[in-house]
Short mmCIF file of C-alpha atoms in Angstrom, two decimals:
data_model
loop_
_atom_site.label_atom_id
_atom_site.label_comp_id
_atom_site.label_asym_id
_atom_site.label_seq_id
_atom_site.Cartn_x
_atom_site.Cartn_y
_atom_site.Cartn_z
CA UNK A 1 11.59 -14.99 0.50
CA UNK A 2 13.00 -15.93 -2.71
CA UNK A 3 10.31 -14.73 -5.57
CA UNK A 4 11.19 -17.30 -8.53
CA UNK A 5 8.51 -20.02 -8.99
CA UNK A 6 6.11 -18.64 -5.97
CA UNK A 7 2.60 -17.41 -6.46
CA UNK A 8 1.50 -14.01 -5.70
CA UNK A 9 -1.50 -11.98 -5.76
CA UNK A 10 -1.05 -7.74 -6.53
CA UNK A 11 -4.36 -6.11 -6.02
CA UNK A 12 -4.70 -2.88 -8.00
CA UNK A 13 -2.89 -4.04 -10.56
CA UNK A 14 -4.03 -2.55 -13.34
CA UNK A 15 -1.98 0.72 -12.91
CA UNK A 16 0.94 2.31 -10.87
CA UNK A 17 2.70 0.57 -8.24
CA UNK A 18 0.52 -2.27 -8.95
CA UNK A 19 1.56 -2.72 -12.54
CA UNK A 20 4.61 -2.03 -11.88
CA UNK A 21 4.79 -4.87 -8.68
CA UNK A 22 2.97 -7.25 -10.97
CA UNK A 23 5.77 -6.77 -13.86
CA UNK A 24 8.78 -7.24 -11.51
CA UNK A 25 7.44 -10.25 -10.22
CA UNK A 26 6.99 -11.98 -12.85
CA UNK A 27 9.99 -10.87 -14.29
CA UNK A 28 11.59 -12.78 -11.22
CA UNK A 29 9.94 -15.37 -11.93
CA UNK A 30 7.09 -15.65 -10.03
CA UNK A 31 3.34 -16.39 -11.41
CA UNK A 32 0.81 -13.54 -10.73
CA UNK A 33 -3.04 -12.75 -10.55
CA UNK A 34 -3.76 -9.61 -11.79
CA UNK A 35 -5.87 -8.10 -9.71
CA UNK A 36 -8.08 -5.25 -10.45
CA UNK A 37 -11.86 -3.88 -10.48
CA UNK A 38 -11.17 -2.41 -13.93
CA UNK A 39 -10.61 -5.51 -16.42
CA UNK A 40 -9.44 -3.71 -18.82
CA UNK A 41 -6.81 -2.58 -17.08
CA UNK A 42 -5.51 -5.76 -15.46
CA UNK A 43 -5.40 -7.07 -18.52
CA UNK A 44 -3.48 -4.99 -20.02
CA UNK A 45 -0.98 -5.44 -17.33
CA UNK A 46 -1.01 -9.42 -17.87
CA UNK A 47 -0.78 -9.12 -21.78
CA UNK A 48 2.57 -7.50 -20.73
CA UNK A 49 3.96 -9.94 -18.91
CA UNK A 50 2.57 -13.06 -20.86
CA UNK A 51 1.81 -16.52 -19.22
CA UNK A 52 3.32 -15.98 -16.03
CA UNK A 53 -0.17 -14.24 -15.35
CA UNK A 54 -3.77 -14.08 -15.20
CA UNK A 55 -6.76 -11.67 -14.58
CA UNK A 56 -8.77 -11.07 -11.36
CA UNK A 57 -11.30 -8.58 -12.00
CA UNK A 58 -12.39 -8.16 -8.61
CA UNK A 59 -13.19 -6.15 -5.75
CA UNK A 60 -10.31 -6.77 -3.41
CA UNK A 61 -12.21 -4.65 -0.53
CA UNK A 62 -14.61 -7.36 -0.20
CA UNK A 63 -14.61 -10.78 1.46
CA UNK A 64 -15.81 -12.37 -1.65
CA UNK A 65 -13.60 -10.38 -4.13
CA UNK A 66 -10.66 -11.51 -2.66
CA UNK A 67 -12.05 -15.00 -1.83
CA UNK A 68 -12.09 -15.36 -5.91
CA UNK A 69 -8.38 -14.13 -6.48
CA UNK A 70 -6.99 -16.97 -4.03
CA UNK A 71 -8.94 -19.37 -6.25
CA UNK A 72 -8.08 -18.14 -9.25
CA UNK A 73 -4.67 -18.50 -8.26
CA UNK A 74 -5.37 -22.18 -6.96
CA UNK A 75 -6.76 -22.78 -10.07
CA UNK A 76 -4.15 -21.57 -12.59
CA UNK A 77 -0.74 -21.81 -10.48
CA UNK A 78 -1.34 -23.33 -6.92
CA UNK A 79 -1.39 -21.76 -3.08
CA UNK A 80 -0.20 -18.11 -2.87
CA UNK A 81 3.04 -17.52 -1.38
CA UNK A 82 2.78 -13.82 -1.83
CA UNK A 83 0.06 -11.30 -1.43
CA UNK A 84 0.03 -7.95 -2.41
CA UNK A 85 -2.21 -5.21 -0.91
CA UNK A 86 -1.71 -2.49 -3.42
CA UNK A 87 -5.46 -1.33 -4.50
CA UNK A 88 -6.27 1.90 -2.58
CA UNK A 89 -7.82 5.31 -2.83
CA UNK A 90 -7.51 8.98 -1.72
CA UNK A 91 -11.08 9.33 -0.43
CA UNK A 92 -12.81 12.63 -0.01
CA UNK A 93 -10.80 15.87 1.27
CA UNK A 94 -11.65 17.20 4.46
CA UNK A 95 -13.06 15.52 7.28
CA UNK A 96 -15.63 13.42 5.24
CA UNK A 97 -18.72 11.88 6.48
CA UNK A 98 -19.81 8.28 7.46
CA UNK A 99 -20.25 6.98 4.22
CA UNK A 100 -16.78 8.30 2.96
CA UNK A 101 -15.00 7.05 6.21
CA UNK A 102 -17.12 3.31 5.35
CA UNK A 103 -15.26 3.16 1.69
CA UNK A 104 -11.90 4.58 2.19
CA UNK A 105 -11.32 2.34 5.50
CA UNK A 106 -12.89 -0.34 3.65
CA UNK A 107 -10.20 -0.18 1.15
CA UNK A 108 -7.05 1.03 2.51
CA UNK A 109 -7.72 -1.30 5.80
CA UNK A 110 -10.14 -3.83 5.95
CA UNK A 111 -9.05 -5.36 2.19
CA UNK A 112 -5.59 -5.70 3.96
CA UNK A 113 -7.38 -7.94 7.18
CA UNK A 114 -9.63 -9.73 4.93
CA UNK A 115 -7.11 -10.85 2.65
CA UNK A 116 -5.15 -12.25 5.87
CA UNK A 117 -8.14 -13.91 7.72
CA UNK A 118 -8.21 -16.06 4.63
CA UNK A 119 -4.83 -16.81 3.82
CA UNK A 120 -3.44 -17.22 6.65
CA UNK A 121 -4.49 -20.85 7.78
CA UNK A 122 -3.03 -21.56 4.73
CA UNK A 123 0.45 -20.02 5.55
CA UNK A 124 0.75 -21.38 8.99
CA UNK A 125 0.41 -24.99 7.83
CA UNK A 126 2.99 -24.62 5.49
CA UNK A 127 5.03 -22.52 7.80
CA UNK A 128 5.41 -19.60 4.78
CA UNK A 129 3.61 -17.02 3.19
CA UNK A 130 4.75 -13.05 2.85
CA UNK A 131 2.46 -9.89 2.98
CA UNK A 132 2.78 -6.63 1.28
CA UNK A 133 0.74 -3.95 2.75
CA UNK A 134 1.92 -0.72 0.25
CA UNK A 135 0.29 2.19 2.59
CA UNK A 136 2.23 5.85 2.20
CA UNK A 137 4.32 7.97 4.00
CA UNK A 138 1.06 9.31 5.38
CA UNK A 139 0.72 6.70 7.06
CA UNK A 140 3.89 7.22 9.06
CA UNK A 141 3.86 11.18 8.88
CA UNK A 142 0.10 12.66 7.98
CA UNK A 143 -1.37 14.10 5.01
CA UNK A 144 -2.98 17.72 4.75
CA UNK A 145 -6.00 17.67 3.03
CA UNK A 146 -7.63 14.44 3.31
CA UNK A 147 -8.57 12.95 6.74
CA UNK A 148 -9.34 9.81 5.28
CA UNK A 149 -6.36 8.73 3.75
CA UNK A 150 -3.96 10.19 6.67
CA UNK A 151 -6.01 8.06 9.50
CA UNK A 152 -6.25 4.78 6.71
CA UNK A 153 -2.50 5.02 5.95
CA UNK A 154 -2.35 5.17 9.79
CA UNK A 155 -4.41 1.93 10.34
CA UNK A 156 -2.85 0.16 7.54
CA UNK A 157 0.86 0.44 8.40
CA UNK A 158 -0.31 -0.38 12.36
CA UNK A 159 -2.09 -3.74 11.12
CA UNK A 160 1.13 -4.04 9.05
CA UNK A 161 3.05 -4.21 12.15
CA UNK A 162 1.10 -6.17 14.64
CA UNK A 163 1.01 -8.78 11.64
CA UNK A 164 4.52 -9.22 11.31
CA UNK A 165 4.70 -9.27 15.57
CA UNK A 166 2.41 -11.89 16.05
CA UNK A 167 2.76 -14.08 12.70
CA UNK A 168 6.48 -13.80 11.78
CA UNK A 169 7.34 -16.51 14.36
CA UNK A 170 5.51 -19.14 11.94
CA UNK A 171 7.65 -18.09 8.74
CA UNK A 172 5.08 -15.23 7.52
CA UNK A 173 6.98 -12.32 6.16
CA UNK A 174 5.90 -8.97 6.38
CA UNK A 175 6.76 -5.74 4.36
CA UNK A 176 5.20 -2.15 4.45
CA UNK A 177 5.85 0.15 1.77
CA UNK A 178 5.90 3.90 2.74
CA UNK A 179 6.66 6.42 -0.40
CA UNK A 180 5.92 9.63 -0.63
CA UNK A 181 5.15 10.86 -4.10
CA UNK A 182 4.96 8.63 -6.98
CA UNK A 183 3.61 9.42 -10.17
CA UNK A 184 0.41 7.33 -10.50
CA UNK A 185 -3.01 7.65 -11.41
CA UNK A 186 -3.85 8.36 -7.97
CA UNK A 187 -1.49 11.52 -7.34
CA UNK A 188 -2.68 12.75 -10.97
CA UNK A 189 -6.39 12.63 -9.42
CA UNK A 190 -5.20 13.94 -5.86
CA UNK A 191 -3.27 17.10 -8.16
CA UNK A 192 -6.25 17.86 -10.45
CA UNK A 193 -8.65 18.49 -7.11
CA UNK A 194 -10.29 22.02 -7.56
CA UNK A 195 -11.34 22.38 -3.58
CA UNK A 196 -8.28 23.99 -1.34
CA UNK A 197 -7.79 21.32 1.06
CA UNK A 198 -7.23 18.77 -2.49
CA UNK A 199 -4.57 21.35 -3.70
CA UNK A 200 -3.07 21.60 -0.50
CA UNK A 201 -3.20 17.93 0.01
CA UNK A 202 -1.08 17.78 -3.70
CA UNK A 203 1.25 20.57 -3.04
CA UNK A 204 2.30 19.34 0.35
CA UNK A 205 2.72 15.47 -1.51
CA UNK A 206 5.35 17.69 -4.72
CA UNK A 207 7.12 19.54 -2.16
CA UNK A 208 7.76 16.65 0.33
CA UNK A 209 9.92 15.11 -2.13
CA UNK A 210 11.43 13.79 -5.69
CA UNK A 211 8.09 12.01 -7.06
CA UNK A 212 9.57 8.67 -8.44
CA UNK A 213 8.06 6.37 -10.67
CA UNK A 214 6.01 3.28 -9.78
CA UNK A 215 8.83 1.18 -11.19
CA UNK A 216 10.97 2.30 -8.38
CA UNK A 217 9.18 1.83 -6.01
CA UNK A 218 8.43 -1.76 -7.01
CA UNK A 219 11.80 -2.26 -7.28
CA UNK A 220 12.42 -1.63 -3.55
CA UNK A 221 9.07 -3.47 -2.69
CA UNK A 222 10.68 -6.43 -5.08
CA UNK A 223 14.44 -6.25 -2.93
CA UNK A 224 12.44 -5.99 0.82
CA UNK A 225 10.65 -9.03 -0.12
CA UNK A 226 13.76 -11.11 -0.72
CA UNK A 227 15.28 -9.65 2.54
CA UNK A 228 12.42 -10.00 4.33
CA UNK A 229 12.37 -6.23 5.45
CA UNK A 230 9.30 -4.92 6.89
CA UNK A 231 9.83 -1.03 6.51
CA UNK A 232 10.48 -0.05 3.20
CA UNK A 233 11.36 3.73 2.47
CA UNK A 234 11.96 4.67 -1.27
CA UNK A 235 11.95 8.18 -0.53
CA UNK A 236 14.70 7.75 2.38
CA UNK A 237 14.21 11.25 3.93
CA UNK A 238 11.05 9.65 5.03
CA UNK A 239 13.20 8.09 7.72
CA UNK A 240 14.99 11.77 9.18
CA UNK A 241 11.10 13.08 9.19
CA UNK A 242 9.96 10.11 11.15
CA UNK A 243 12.59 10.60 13.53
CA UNK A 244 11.97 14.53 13.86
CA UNK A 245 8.09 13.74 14.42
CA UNK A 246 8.84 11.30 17.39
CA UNK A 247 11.55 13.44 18.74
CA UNK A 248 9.11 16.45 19.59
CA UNK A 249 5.55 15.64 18.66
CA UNK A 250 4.25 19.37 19.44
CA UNK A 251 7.08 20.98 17.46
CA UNK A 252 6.17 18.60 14.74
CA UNK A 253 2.58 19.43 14.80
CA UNK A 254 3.43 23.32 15.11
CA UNK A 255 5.56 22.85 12.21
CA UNK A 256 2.82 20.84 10.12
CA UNK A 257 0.17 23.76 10.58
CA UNK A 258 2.77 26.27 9.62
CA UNK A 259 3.41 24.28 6.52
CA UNK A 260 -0.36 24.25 5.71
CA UNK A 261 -0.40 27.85 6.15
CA UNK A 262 1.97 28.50 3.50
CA UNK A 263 0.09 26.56 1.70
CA UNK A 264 -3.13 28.58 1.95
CA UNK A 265 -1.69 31.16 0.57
#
């Protein structure tokens, strides 16, 4: 999809990947809502880019929080073209409990299939629209530590997938970004965890790889877009570990439990 003049929504924009998204869009030339539950933030991000963009303070996890984001967007710039499903969260470590499983699949998921049950009437009229789901190498791989984020990740790249399947016949594009560390709020709060399975959650995410910055990874999110590329890998020895997983599942796992292990200490 070519970016200049289209309409897009970034969700958890405010900070990281989001910010960074919501920058290189515009800078290509497309207008964006800024979306984010902290105001503050998101407007911070949009008084850096300038009148190519607005503020959503919103809750994108909810059906009404995203309901007001498309019409804000109506409202200032026209239909969205592009929607970005950035905002997300590390949940608990551990296994969790019900209420913890409720707000991380809420966010990391069910934002992501809310945001399409509304859009995408819209989309298949005009025969074009593109979704971003940004999910995590976790979601391809796993992620010691925290149960919630490993099976959300999961979810969210599988959604990702069937999406693109069963909607890229009527011009919908479909892109889901994968990293592995990037420095972000969210790894800083993931690293500064004081319970073992947080620090082993962190360690395993510094060890995995080069962090990178958000900017680079929007930067690959940016070029997938315009090649309409649905997995996007900005750590590319994702791709080798994918393979090895698939190859021999129980060595994998045997492998992953060693790793944690070490680890432990």
């Amino acid at each position: 999809m070519d970016i200049e003049d289209k309409v897009a929504i970034v969700t958890g924009g405010g900070s990281g990947i989001g910010k960074a998204i919501s920058e290189g869009l515009a800078a290509a030339g497309a207008r964006v809502v800024v979306g984010d539950l902290d105001a503050s933030a998101a407007a911070r991000t949009a008084t850096s880019i300038g009148a190519a963009a607005v503020v959503g303070a919103a809750d994108a996890s909810t059906g009404d929080g995203i309901a007001s984001l498309i019409t804000l967007a109506e409202q200032e710039f026209g239909p969205v073209d592009i929607y970005i499903a950035n905002a997300g969260i590390s949940g608990v470590n551990g296994l969790g409990g019900e209420a913890d499983w409720d707000r991380i699949l809420g966010v990391n998921l069910r934002a992501h299939i809310r945001a399409m049950e509304q859009l995408l009437p819209g989309w298949r009229s005009r025969g074009s629209g593109y979704f971003v789901s940004v999910a995590s190498a976790a979601g391809l791989l796993s992620q010691l530590g925290a149960a919630g984020y490993a099976v959300s990740k999961h979810a969210a790249v599988g959604f990702a997938e069937w999406f693109a399947i069963t909607y890229g016949d009527d011009g919908i594009g479909v892109s889901c970004i994968c990293p592995l560390g990037v420095d972000t709020p969210l790894l800083d709060a993931v690293r500064a965890s004081t319970e073992l399975s947080g620090r082993i959650g962190a360690e395993s995410i510094v060890q995995s790889g080069q962090v990178i910055s958000a900017a680079d990874v929007a930067a690959a999110t940016l070029e997938a877009v315009r090649a309409d590329r649905f997995l996007v890998l900005p750590h590319p020895a994702v791709l080798d570990m994918y393979r090895g997983k698939g190859n021999d599942y129980d060595r994998w796992i045997s492998g992953m439990r060693r790793y944690q292990r070490t680890l432990r200490g």
